[in-house]
Each structure stands twice: as structure tokens, then as C-alpha cells.
Amino acid sequence: MKKKTEHTINQLMNRTMLSCEDATCLISRKIHEKLTVKDRIKLTFHLWSCKFCSRFERQINYLNRVIRHLKRDADNGVINFPMTEDIRAQIDEKLRDEISRNQK
């Protein structure tokens, strides 16, 4: 009975555990889109056990907040952010291309 329980637990872990590469892709995707329940659960389990990916998530969330604040300040004229809408669109397109490439 004990071996069957261990086997079941191992099967569950294999289905739910992500590699660090997959986890970082999900962390990056999470910024721009809502993850599926399955992906959120897998990511949560991975982050509980991986201090490196947890640190990456904190860092990327921090950078995202800084960028949002800079954009808000630039839009409000608080800072002179010399970036045209064309350049912003190009950056946005390149980020989307990179995200879609990582999803494959």
C-alpha cells in the first residue's frame, strides 16, 4: 500500500512540477495575460520550492512597477520621457514577439 501511495504522489508531482525555464516563462506571461488555473497551480507549487524563481518573480514584478510608474509620470508630464508613440509601439511589439516565442 505504501508503494502505491508513493507512486501516486510521484505521478502527481511529475504532472504538476515545472522546470525553472517553464516557470520563468509563466512568470513573464503572467504580467501580460491571465494564466489558466492549471498554470497558476503549477507555478505556485514551483515557487514554493524554488528560491531562484521566487526571486526572479519578485524582481520582474518590481521592474514592472517601476516601468508603470515611469510611464504614468511621463504621461502626466512629470518627467520628460523622450519616447514617441512609435518607439513605444515597437518596444511593445518586440516584447510580445519574445513572449510568444517563449510560449512555443
mmCIF file of N, CA, C and O in Angstrom:
data_model
loop_
_atom_site.group_PDB
_atom_site.id
_atom_site.type_symbol
_atom_site.label_atom_id
_atom_site.label_comp_id
_atom_site.label_asym_id
_atom_site.label_seq_id
_atom_site.Cartn_x
_atom_site.Cartn_y
_atom_site.Cartn_z
ATOM 1 N N MET A 1 0.830 -1.185 0.000
ATOM 2 C CA MET A 1 0.000 0.000 0.000
ATOM 3 C C MET A 1 0.875 1.249 0.000
ATOM 4 O O MET A 1 0.566 2.219 -0.672
ATOM 5 N N LYS A 2 1.989 1.224 0.756
ATOM 6 C CA LYS A 2 2.862 2.386 0.845
ATOM 7 C C LYS A 2 3.477 2.712 -0.518
ATOM 8 O O LYS A 2 3.556 3.865 -0.909
ATOM 9 N N LYS A 3 3.891 1.670 -1.266
ATOM 10 C CA LYS A 3 4.491 1.888 -2.581
ATOM 11 C C LYS A 3 3.479 2.484 -3.548
ATOM 12 O O LYS A 3 3.810 3.347 -4.354
ATOM 13 N N LYS A 4 2.221 2.061 -3.464
ATOM 14 C CA LYS A 4 1.194 2.598 -4.346
ATOM 15 C C LYS A 4 0.959 4.083 -4.047
ATOM 16 O O LYS A 4 0.815 4.896 -4.960
ATOM 17 N N THR A 5 0.958 4.445 -2.780
ATOM 18 C CA THR A 5 0.784 5.847 -2.386
ATOM 19 C C THR A 5 1.955 6.687 -2.886
ATOM 20 O O THR A 5 1.756 7.776 -3.433
ATOM 21 N N GLU A 6 3.173 6.166 -2.720
ATOM 22 C CA GLU A 6 4.349 6.885 -3.199
ATOM 23 C C GLU A 6 4.306 7.050 -4.711
ATOM 24 O O GLU A 6 4.638 8.120 -5.235
ATOM 25 N N HIS A 7 3.869 6.000 -5.404
ATOM 26 C CA HIS A 7 3.760 6.053 -6.864
ATOM 27 C C HIS A 7 2.752 7.128 -7.283
ATOM 28 O O HIS A 7 3.002 7.907 -8.197
ATOM 29 N N THR A 8 1.618 7.175 -6.604
ATOM 30 C CA THR A 8 0.579 8.160 -6.902
ATOM 31 C C THR A 8 1.096 9.577 -6.657
ATOM 32 O O THR A 8 0.865 10.479 -7.462
ATOM 33 N N ILE A 9 1.811 9.767 -5.569
ATOM 34 C CA ILE A 9 2.385 11.078 -5.248
ATOM 35 C C ILE A 9 3.408 11.467 -6.306
ATOM 36 O O ILE A 9 3.428 12.611 -6.776
ATOM 37 N N ASN A 10 4.251 10.530 -6.709
ATOM 38 C CA ASN A 10 5.248 10.815 -7.752
ATOM 39 C C ASN A 10 4.589 11.187 -9.074
ATOM 40 O O ASN A 10 5.047 12.094 -9.763
ATOM 41 N N GLN A 11 3.526 10.492 -9.432
ATOM 42 C CA GLN A 11 2.807 10.820 -10.661
ATOM 43 C C GLN A 11 2.229 12.233 -10.589
ATOM 44 O O GLN A 11 2.315 12.997 -11.539
ATOM 45 N N LEU A 12 1.651 12.560 -9.453
ATOM 46 C CA LEU A 12 1.086 13.896 -9.260
ATOM 47 C C LEU A 12 2.172 14.964 -9.353
ATOM 48 O O LEU A 12 1.988 16.002 -9.993
ATOM 49 N N MET A 13 3.312 14.709 -8.732
ATOM 50 C CA MET A 13 4.417 15.669 -8.772
ATOM 51 C C MET A 13 4.922 15.855 -10.201
ATOM 52 O O MET A 13 5.184 16.975 -10.622
ATOM 53 N N ASN A 14 5.041 14.761 -10.956
ATOM 54 C CA ASN A 14 5.524 14.859 -12.331
ATOM 55 C C ASN A 14 4.569 15.670 -13.200
ATOM 56 O O ASN A 14 4.987 16.368 -14.111
ATOM 57 N N ARG A 15 3.276 15.575 -12.929
ATOM 58 C CA ARG A 15 2.290 16.328 -13.709
ATOM 59 C C ARG A 15 2.236 17.794 -13.305
ATOM 60 O O ARG A 15 1.842 18.626 -14.088
ATOM 61 N N THR A 16 2.594 18.106 -12.080
ATOM 62 C CA THR A 16 2.439 19.474 -11.599
ATOM 63 C C THR A 16 3.745 20.261 -11.523
ATOM 64 O O THR A 16 3.699 21.482 -11.515
ATOM 65 N N MET A 17 4.886 19.608 -11.463
ATOM 66 C CA MET A 17 6.146 20.333 -11.298
ATOM 67 C C MET A 17 6.631 20.895 -12.633
ATOM 68 O O MET A 17 6.572 20.245 -13.657
ATOM 69 N N LEU A 18 7.119 22.108 -12.571
ATOM 70 C CA LEU A 18 7.655 22.787 -13.746
ATOM 71 C C LEU A 18 9.171 22.850 -13.651
ATOM 72 O O LEU A 18 9.733 22.857 -12.559
ATOM 73 N N SER A 19 9.800 22.985 -14.796
ATOM 74 C CA SER A 19 11.231 23.301 -14.792
ATOM 75 C C SER A 19 11.358 24.796 -14.509
ATOM 76 O O SER A 19 10.390 25.554 -14.638
ATOM 77 N N CYS A 20 12.528 25.224 -14.149
ATOM 78 C CA CYS A 20 12.742 26.653 -13.905
ATOM 79 C C CYS A 20 12.510 27.455 -15.185
ATOM 80 O O CYS A 20 11.975 28.561 -15.144
ATOM 81 N N GLU A 21 12.890 26.885 -16.311
ATOM 82 C CA GLU A 21 12.675 27.568 -17.592
ATOM 83 C C GLU A 21 11.184 27.789 -17.849
ATOM 84 O O GLU A 21 10.759 28.885 -18.222
ATOM 85 N N ASP A 22 10.380 26.746 -17.626
ATOM 86 C CA ASP A 22 8.932 26.879 -17.810
ATOM 87 C C ASP A 22 8.332 27.853 -16.798
ATOM 88 O O ASP A 22 7.439 28.635 -17.118
ATOM 89 N N ALA A 23 8.845 27.817 -15.576
ATOM 90 C CA ALA A 23 8.326 28.711 -14.534
ATOM 91 C C ALA A 23 8.607 30.170 -14.877
ATOM 92 O O ALA A 23 7.730 31.027 -14.735
ATOM 93 N N THR A 24 9.814 30.476 -15.352
ATOM 94 C CA THR A 24 10.124 31.863 -15.700
ATOM 95 C C THR A 24 9.287 32.336 -16.879
ATOM 96 O O THR A 24 8.897 33.505 -16.929
ATOM 97 N N CYS A 25 8.988 31.447 -17.812
ATOM 98 C CA CYS A 25 8.099 31.820 -18.929
ATOM 99 C C CYS A 25 6.706 32.160 -18.404
ATOM 100 O O CYS A 25 6.099 33.147 -18.837
ATOM 101 N N LEU A 26 6.196 31.353 -17.475
ATOM 102 C CA LEU A 26 4.874 31.631 -16.909
ATOM 103 C C LEU A 26 4.878 32.931 -16.112
ATOM 104 O O LEU A 26 3.915 33.705 -16.170
ATOM 105 N N ILE A 27 5.949 33.189 -15.378
ATOM 106 C CA ILE A 27 6.057 34.422 -14.608
ATOM 107 C C ILE A 27 6.004 35.620 -15.556
ATOM 108 O O ILE A 27 5.306 36.598 -15.304
ATOM 109 N N SER A 28 6.725 35.532 -16.654
ATOM 110 C CA SER A 28 6.726 36.619 -17.634
ATOM 111 C C SER A 28 5.366 36.772 -18.304
ATOM 112 O O SER A 28 4.897 37.895 -18.507
ATOM 113 N N ARG A 29 4.745 35.664 -18.650
ATOM 114 C CA ARG A 29 3.420 35.720 -19.278
ATOM 115 C C ARG A 29 2.384 36.303 -18.344
ATOM 116 O O ARG A 29 1.468 37.013 -18.779
ATOM 117 N N LYS A 30 2.524 36.021 -17.047
ATOM 118 C CA LYS A 30 1.551 36.460 -16.046
ATOM 119 C C LYS A 30 1.428 37.982 -16.009
ATOM 120 O O LYS A 30 0.381 38.512 -15.655
ATOM 121 N N ILE A 31 2.466 38.685 -16.391
ATOM 122 C CA ILE A 31 2.433 40.151 -16.402
ATOM 123 C C ILE A 31 1.451 40.657 -17.453
ATOM 124 O O ILE A 31 0.759 41.649 -17.237
ATOM 125 N N HIS A 32 1.367 39.971 -18.575
ATOM 126 C CA HIS A 32 0.597 40.466 -19.714
ATOM 127 C C HIS A 32 -0.742 39.776 -19.929
ATOM 128 O O HIS A 32 -1.582 40.294 -20.655
ATOM 129 N N GLU A 33 -0.917 38.623 -19.344
ATOM 130 C CA GLU A 33 -2.164 37.886 -19.548
ATOM 131 C C GLU A 33 -2.489 37.038 -18.330
ATOM 132 O O GLU A 33 -1.624 36.747 -17.516
ATOM 133 N N LYS A 34 -3.738 36.663 -18.245
ATOM 134 C CA LYS A 34 -4.185 35.834 -17.122
ATOM 135 C C LYS A 34 -3.826 34.381 -17.420
ATOM 136 O O LYS A 34 -4.129 33.873 -18.501
ATOM 137 N N LEU A 35 -3.191 33.727 -16.453
ATOM 138 C CA LEU A 35 -2.816 32.319 -16.619
ATOM 139 C C LEU A 35 -4.020 31.423 -16.354
ATOM 140 O O LEU A 35 -4.932 31.794 -15.616
ATOM 141 N N THR A 36 -3.977 30.229 -16.916
ATOM 142 C CA THR A 36 -5.020 29.257 -16.638
ATOM 143 C C THR A 36 -4.884 28.780 -15.194
ATOM 144 O O THR A 36 -3.815 28.937 -14.579
ATOM 145 N N VAL A 37 -5.924 28.214 -14.670
ATOM 146 C CA VAL A 37 -5.884 27.698 -13.296
ATOM 147 C C VAL A 37 -4.773 26.655 -13.167
ATOM 148 O O VAL A 37 -4.007 26.658 -12.198
ATOM 149 N N LYS A 38 -4.673 25.796 -14.152
ATOM 150 C CA LYS A 38 -3.651 24.742 -14.138
ATOM 151 C C LYS A 38 -2.248 25.350 -14.078
ATOM 152 O O LYS A 38 -1.410 24.925 -13.276
ATOM 153 N N ASP A 39 -1.995 26.367 -14.908
ATOM 154 C CA ASP A 39 -0.682 27.007 -14.910
ATOM 155 C C ASP A 39 -0.406 27.740 -13.599
ATOM 156 O O ASP A 39 0.717 27.728 -13.096
ATOM 157 N N ARG A 40 -1.435 28.388 -13.043
ATOM 158 C CA ARG A 40 -1.250 29.090 -11.764
ATOM 159 C C ARG A 40 -0.898 28.110 -10.655
ATOM 160 O O ARG A 40 -0.031 28.392 -9.809
ATOM 161 N N ILE A 41 -1.552 26.953 -10.641
ATOM 162 C CA ILE A 41 -1.269 25.936 -9.618
ATOM 163 C C ILE A 41 0.157 25.407 -9.783
ATOM 164 O O ILE A 41 0.917 25.318 -8.812
ATOM 165 N N LYS A 42 0.530 25.071 -11.020
ATOM 166 C CA LYS A 42 1.883 24.568 -11.271
ATOM 167 C C LYS A 42 2.931 25.597 -10.851
ATOM 168 O O LYS A 42 3.932 25.260 -10.216
ATOM 169 N N LEU A 43 2.681 26.858 -11.200
ATOM 170 C CA LEU A 43 3.628 27.905 -10.860
ATOM 171 C C LEU A 43 3.728 28.089 -9.346
ATOM 172 O O LEU A 43 4.819 28.224 -8.799
ATOM 173 N N THR A 44 2.598 28.052 -8.665
ATOM 174 C CA THR A 44 2.599 28.195 -7.211
ATOM 175 C C THR A 44 3.418 27.090 -6.553
ATOM 176 O O THR A 44 4.251 27.360 -5.679
ATOM 177 N N PHE A 45 3.211 25.844 -6.983
ATOM 178 C CA PHE A 45 3.985 24.731 -6.424
ATOM 179 C C PHE A 45 5.480 24.927 -6.681
ATOM 180 O O PHE A 45 6.316 24.693 -5.810
ATOM 181 N N HIS A 46 5.798 25.357 -7.890
ATOM 182 C CA HIS A 46 7.214 25.547 -8.216
ATOM 183 C C HIS A 46 7.826 26.651 -7.359
ATOM 184 O O HIS A 46 8.934 26.507 -6.837
ATOM 185 N N LEU A 47 7.092 27.756 -7.213
ATOM 186 C CA LEU A 47 7.624 28.885 -6.437
ATOM 187 C C LEU A 47 7.799 28.547 -4.963
ATOM 188 O O LEU A 47 8.677 29.093 -4.291
ATOM 189 N N TRP A 48 6.979 27.655 -4.440
ATOM 190 C CA TRP A 48 7.133 27.222 -3.044
ATOM 191 C C TRP A 48 8.465 26.514 -2.832
ATOM 192 O O TRP A 48 9.044 26.578 -1.755
ATOM 193 N N SER A 49 8.941 25.854 -3.878
ATOM 194 C CA SER A 49 10.132 25.031 -3.698
ATOM 195 C C SER A 49 11.390 25.608 -4.340
ATOM 196 O O SER A 49 12.477 25.067 -4.139
ATOM 197 N N CYS A 50 11.273 26.695 -5.093
ATOM 198 C CA CYS A 50 12.434 27.216 -5.811
ATOM 199 C C CYS A 50 12.696 28.676 -5.443
ATOM 200 O O CYS A 50 11.975 29.569 -5.879
ATOM 201 N N LYS A 51 13.741 28.893 -4.678
ATOM 202 C CA LYS A 51 14.045 30.262 -4.230
ATOM 203 C C LYS A 51 14.529 31.133 -5.380
ATOM 204 O O LYS A 51 14.337 32.347 -5.369
ATOM 205 N N PHE A 52 15.113 30.532 -6.406
ATOM 206 C CA PHE A 52 15.620 31.312 -7.531
ATOM 207 C C PHE A 52 14.484 31.877 -8.383
ATOM 208 O O PHE A 52 14.506 33.049 -8.757
ATOM 209 N N CYS A 53 13.495 31.054 -8.646
ATOM 210 C CA CYS A 53 12.349 31.533 -9.420
ATOM 211 C C CYS A 53 11.502 32.503 -8.601
ATOM 212 O O CYS A 53 10.933 33.454 -9.152
ATOM 213 N N SER A 54 11.431 32.286 -7.302
ATOM 214 C CA SER A 54 10.722 33.233 -6.433
ATOM 215 C C SER A 54 11.403 34.596 -6.474
ATOM 216 O O SER A 54 10.744 35.635 -6.545
ATOM 217 N N ARG A 55 12.713 34.578 -6.448
ATOM 218 C CA ARG A 55 13.474 35.834 -6.535
ATOM 219 C C ARG A 55 13.245 36.485 -7.901
ATOM 220 O O ARG A 55 13.035 37.696 -7.995
ATOM 221 N N PHE A 56 13.262 35.692 -8.966
ATOM 222 C CA PHE A 56 13.011 36.219 -10.313
ATOM 223 C C PHE A 56 11.632 36.872 -10.387
ATOM 224 O O PHE A 56 11.492 37.967 -10.938
ATOM 225 N N GLU A 57 10.632 36.229 -9.784
ATOM 226 C CA GLU A 57 9.284 36.799 -9.800
ATOM 227 C C GLU A 57 9.249 38.142 -9.059
ATOM 228 O O GLU A 57 8.651 39.104 -9.541
ATOM 229 N N ARG A 58 9.893 38.210 -7.909
ATOM 230 C CA ARG A 58 9.939 39.481 -7.174
ATOM 231 C C ARG A 58 10.632 40.564 -7.990
ATOM 232 O O ARG A 58 10.179 41.713 -8.045
ATOM 233 N N GLN A 59 11.724 40.206 -8.651
ATOM 234 C CA GLN A 59 12.475 41.184 -9.438
ATOM 235 C C GLN A 59 11.675 41.675 -10.643
ATOM 236 O O GLN A 59 11.637 42.871 -10.911
ATOM 237 N N ILE A 60 11.027 40.759 -11.335
ATOM 238 C CA ILE A 60 10.276 41.160 -12.528
ATOM 239 C C ILE A 60 9.044 41.975 -12.130
ATOM 240 O O ILE A 60 8.661 42.919 -12.823
ATOM 241 N N ASN A 61 8.437 41.645 -10.999
ATOM 242 C CA ASN A 61 7.306 42.449 -10.519
ATOM 243 C C ASN A 61 7.770 43.853 -10.137
ATOM 244 O O ASN A 61 7.073 44.837 -10.410
ATOM 245 N N TYR A 62 8.934 43.947 -9.513
ATOM 246 C CA TYR A 62 9.483 45.251 -9.154
ATOM 247 C C TYR A 62 9.752 46.079 -10.413
ATOM 248 O O TYR A 62 9.380 47.256 -10.497
ATOM 249 N N LEU A 63 10.417 45.471 -11.396
ATOM 250 C CA LEU A 63 10.698 46.189 -12.649
ATOM 251 C C LEU A 63 9.415 46.639 -13.339
ATOM 252 O O LEU A 63 9.336 47.749 -13.871
ATOM 253 N N ASN A 64 8.410 45.797 -13.321
ATOM 254 C CA ASN A 64 7.134 46.139 -13.937
ATOM 255 C C ASN A 64 6.500 47.349 -13.229
ATOM 256 O O ASN A 64 5.961 48.244 -13.884
ATOM 257 N N ARG A 65 6.563 47.378 -11.896
ATOM 258 C CA ARG A 65 6.030 48.526 -11.142
ATOM 259 C C ARG A 65 6.796 49.804 -11.476
ATOM 260 O O ARG A 65 6.196 50.865 -11.681
ATOM 261 N N VAL A 66 8.123 49.712 -11.563
ATOM 262 C CA VAL A 66 8.938 50.880 -11.888
ATOM 263 C C VAL A 66 8.578 51.409 -13.277
ATOM 264 O O VAL A 66 8.392 52.614 -13.470
ATOM 265 N N ILE A 67 8.451 50.510 -14.236
ATOM 266 C CA ILE A 67 8.103 50.919 -15.599
ATOM 267 C C ILE A 67 6.726 51.562 -15.639
ATOM 268 O O ILE A 67 6.521 52.581 -16.307
ATOM 269 N N ARG A 68 5.768 50.984 -14.911
ATOM 270 C CA ARG A 68 4.417 51.572 -14.868
ATOM 271 C C ARG A 68 4.453 52.980 -14.291
ATOM 272 O O ARG A 68 3.804 53.891 -14.808
ATOM 273 N N HIS A 69 5.218 53.175 -13.218
ATOM 274 C CA HIS A 69 5.331 54.499 -12.600
ATOM 275 C C HIS A 69 6.015 55.488 -13.544
ATOM 276 O O HIS A 69 5.589 56.643 -13.650
ATOM 277 N N LEU A 70 7.068 55.045 -14.226
ATOM 278 C CA LEU A 70 7.737 55.918 -15.184
ATOM 279 C C LEU A 70 6.798 56.318 -16.311
ATOM 280 O O LEU A 70 6.755 57.485 -16.710
ATOM 281 N N LYS A 71 6.035 55.354 -16.809
ATOM 282 C CA LYS A 71 5.086 55.647 -17.885
ATOM 283 C C LYS A 71 4.016 56.618 -17.402
ATOM 284 O O LYS A 71 3.676 57.584 -18.090
ATOM 285 N N ARG A 72 3.502 56.394 -16.194
ATOM 286 C CA ARG A 72 2.484 57.294 -15.639
ATOM 287 C C ARG A 72 3.028 58.702 -15.499
ATOM 288 O O ARG A 72 2.400 59.679 -15.898
ATOM 289 N N ASP A 73 4.247 58.813 -14.959
ATOM 290 C CA ASP A 73 4.853 60.127 -14.795
ATOM 291 C C ASP A 73 5.111 60.800 -16.141
ATOM 292 O O ASP A 73 4.909 62.009 -16.292
ATOM 293 N N ALA A 74 5.549 60.013 -17.125
ATOM 294 C CA ALA A 74 5.784 60.571 -18.457
ATOM 295 C C ALA A 74 4.473 61.027 -19.082
ATOM 296 O O ALA A 74 4.404 62.102 -19.694
ATOM 297 N N ASP A 75 3.420 60.229 -18.929
ATOM 298 C CA ASP A 75 2.114 60.600 -19.484
ATOM 299 C C ASP A 75 1.548 61.847 -18.819
ATOM 300 O O ASP A 75 0.844 62.637 -19.454
ATOM 301 N N ASN A 76 1.852 62.044 -17.536
ATOM 302 C CA ASN A 76 1.363 63.213 -16.796
ATOM 303 C C ASN A 76 2.282 64.417 -16.943
ATOM 304 O O ASN A 76 2.023 65.469 -16.359
ATOM 305 N N GLY A 77 3.372 64.271 -17.679
ATOM 306 C CA GLY A 77 4.285 65.382 -17.897
ATOM 307 C C GLY A 77 5.194 65.672 -16.726
ATOM 308 O O GLY A 77 5.859 66.703 -16.692
ATOM 309 N N VAL A 78 5.221 64.766 -15.732
ATOM 310 C CA VAL A 78 6.081 64.971 -14.566
ATOM 311 C C VAL A 78 7.549 64.862 -14.973
ATOM 312 O O VAL A 78 8.398 65.608 -14.508
ATOM 313 N N ILE A 79 7.835 63.932 -15.859
ATOM 314 C CA ILE A 79 9.195 63.798 -16.378
ATOM 315 C C ILE A 79 9.122 63.876 -17.894
ATOM 316 O O ILE A 79 8.091 63.559 -18.504
ATOM 317 N N ASN A 80 10.192 64.331 -18.480
ATOM 318 C CA ASN A 80 10.250 64.389 -19.931
ATOM 319 C C ASN A 80 10.832 63.074 -20.415
ATOM 320 O O ASN A 80 12.027 62.831 -20.316
ATOM 321 N N PHE A 81 9.970 62.221 -20.885
ATOM 322 C CA PHE A 81 10.359 60.884 -21.313
ATOM 323 C C PHE A 81 10.437 60.897 -22.828
ATOM 324 O O PHE A 81 9.410 60.818 -23.503
ATOM 325 N N PRO A 82 11.617 61.077 -23.399
ATOM 326 C CA PRO A 82 11.730 61.278 -24.844
ATOM 327 C C PRO A 82 11.484 60.006 -25.638
ATOM 328 O O PRO A 82 12.394 59.422 -26.211
ATOM 329 N N MET A 83 10.242 59.569 -25.631
ATOM 330 C CA MET A 83 9.902 58.359 -26.362
ATOM 331 C C MET A 83 8.593 58.601 -27.115
ATOM 332 O O MET A 83 7.573 58.889 -26.510
ATOM 333 N N THR A 84 8.658 58.472 -28.406
ATOM 334 C CA THR A 84 7.466 58.688 -29.210
ATOM 335 C C THR A 84 6.559 57.470 -29.110
ATOM 336 O O THR A 84 6.985 56.383 -28.695
ATOM 337 N N GLU A 85 5.322 57.661 -29.520
ATOM 338 C CA GLU A 85 4.377 56.534 -29.539
ATOM 339 C C GLU A 85 4.872 55.439 -30.472
ATOM 340 O O GLU A 85 4.669 54.257 -30.215
ATOM 341 N N ASP A 86 5.550 55.810 -31.543
ATOM 342 C CA ASP A 86 6.084 54.839 -32.494
ATOM 343 C C ASP A 86 7.128 53.945 -31.822
ATOM 344 O O ASP A 86 7.117 52.724 -31.984
ATOM 345 N N ILE A 87 8.014 54.554 -31.049
ATOM 346 C CA ILE A 87 9.038 53.776 -30.337
ATOM 347 C C ILE A 87 8.387 52.880 -29.291
ATOM 348 O O ILE A 87 8.748 51.702 -29.154
ATOM 349 N N ARG A 88 7.406 53.394 -28.573
ATOM 350 C CA ARG A 88 6.688 52.574 -27.582
ATOM 351 C C ARG A 88 6.023 51.378 -28.255
ATOM 352 O O ARG A 88 6.061 50.259 -27.739
ATOM 353 N N ALA A 89 5.404 51.616 -29.425
ATOM 354 C CA ALA A 89 4.740 50.527 -30.157
ATOM 355 C C ALA A 89 5.756 49.477 -30.599
ATOM 356 O O ALA A 89 5.487 48.275 -30.533
ATOM 357 N N GLN A 90 6.931 49.925 -31.049
ATOM 358 C CA GLN A 90 7.969 48.984 -31.471
ATOM 359 C C GLN A 90 8.452 48.135 -30.299
ATOM 360 O O GLN A 90 8.638 46.921 -30.434
ATOM 361 N N ILE A 91 8.670 48.762 -29.159
ATOM 362 C CA ILE A 91 9.101 48.027 -27.966
ATOM 363 C C ILE A 91 8.035 47.023 -27.554
ATOM 364 O O ILE A 91 8.326 45.855 -27.264
ATOM 365 N N ASP A 92 6.775 47.472 -27.545
ATOM 366 C CA ASP A 92 5.665 46.594 -27.178
ATOM 367 C C ASP A 92 5.579 45.398 -28.118
ATOM 368 O O ASP A 92 5.397 44.260 -27.684
ATOM 369 N N GLU A 93 5.746 45.640 -29.417
ATOM 370 C CA GLU A 93 5.691 44.549 -30.408
ATOM 371 C C GLU A 93 6.827 43.550 -30.197
ATOM 372 O O GLU A 93 6.615 42.342 -30.236
ATOM 373 N N LYS A 94 8.029 44.067 -29.916
ATOM 374 C CA LYS A 94 9.166 43.166 -29.682
ATOM 375 C C LYS A 94 8.957 42.330 -28.422
ATOM 376 O O LYS A 94 9.282 41.143 -28.394
ATOM 377 N N LEU A 95 8.399 42.938 -27.371
ATOM 378 C CA LEU A 95 8.112 42.184 -26.153
ATOM 379 C C LEU A 95 7.086 41.095 -26.414
ATOM 380 O O LEU A 95 7.226 39.959 -25.953
ATOM 381 N N ARG A 96 6.036 41.424 -27.158
ATOM 382 C CA ARG A 96 5.012 40.412 -27.482
ATOM 383 C C ARG A 96 5.598 39.281 -28.315
ATOM 384 O O ARG A 96 5.272 38.114 -28.108
ATOM 385 N N ASP A 97 6.460 39.608 -29.290
ATOM 386 C CA ASP A 97 7.113 38.578 -30.105
ATOM 387 C C ASP A 97 7.946 37.643 -29.233
ATOM 388 O O ASP A 97 7.913 36.422 -29.396
ATOM 389 N N GLU A 98 8.682 38.231 -28.292
ATOM 390 C CA GLU A 98 9.536 37.431 -27.406
ATOM 391 C C GLU A 98 8.684 36.517 -26.522
ATOM 392 O O GLU A 98 9.013 35.349 -26.330
ATOM 393 N N ILE A 99 7.581 37.035 -26.013
ATOM 394 C CA ILE A 99 6.702 36.228 -25.175
ATOM 395 C C ILE A 99 6.100 35.093 -25.973
ATOM 396 O O ILE A 99 6.074 33.952 -25.520
ATOM 397 N N SER A 100 5.641 35.372 -27.183
ATOM 398 C CA SER A 100 5.028 34.312 -27.996
ATOM 399 C C SER A 100 6.064 33.261 -28.388
ATOM 400 O O SER A 100 5.761 32.083 -28.460
ATOM 401 N N ARG A 101 7.304 33.672 -28.633
ATOM 402 C CA ARG A 101 8.365 32.715 -28.930
ATOM 403 C C ARG A 101 8.638 31.802 -27.749
ATOM 404 O O ARG A 101 8.873 30.608 -27.893
ATOM 405 N N ASN A 102 8.601 32.348 -26.532
ATOM 406 C CA ASN A 102 8.847 31.554 -25.329
ATOM 407 C C ASN A 102 7.695 30.620 -25.003
ATOM 408 O O ASN A 102 7.880 29.644 -24.297
ATOM 409 N N GLN A 103 6.503 30.910 -25.517
ATOM 410 C CA GLN A 103 5.360 30.048 -25.246
ATOM 411 C C GLN A 103 5.393 28.785 -26.062
ATOM 412 O O GLN A 103 4.760 27.811 -25.735
ATOM 413 N N LYS A 104 6.158 28.768 -27.143
ATOM 414 C CA LYS A 104 6.194 27.597 -28.040
ATOM 415 C C LYS A 104 7.080 26.523 -27.529
ATOM 416 O O LYS A 104 7.822 26.494 -26.723
#
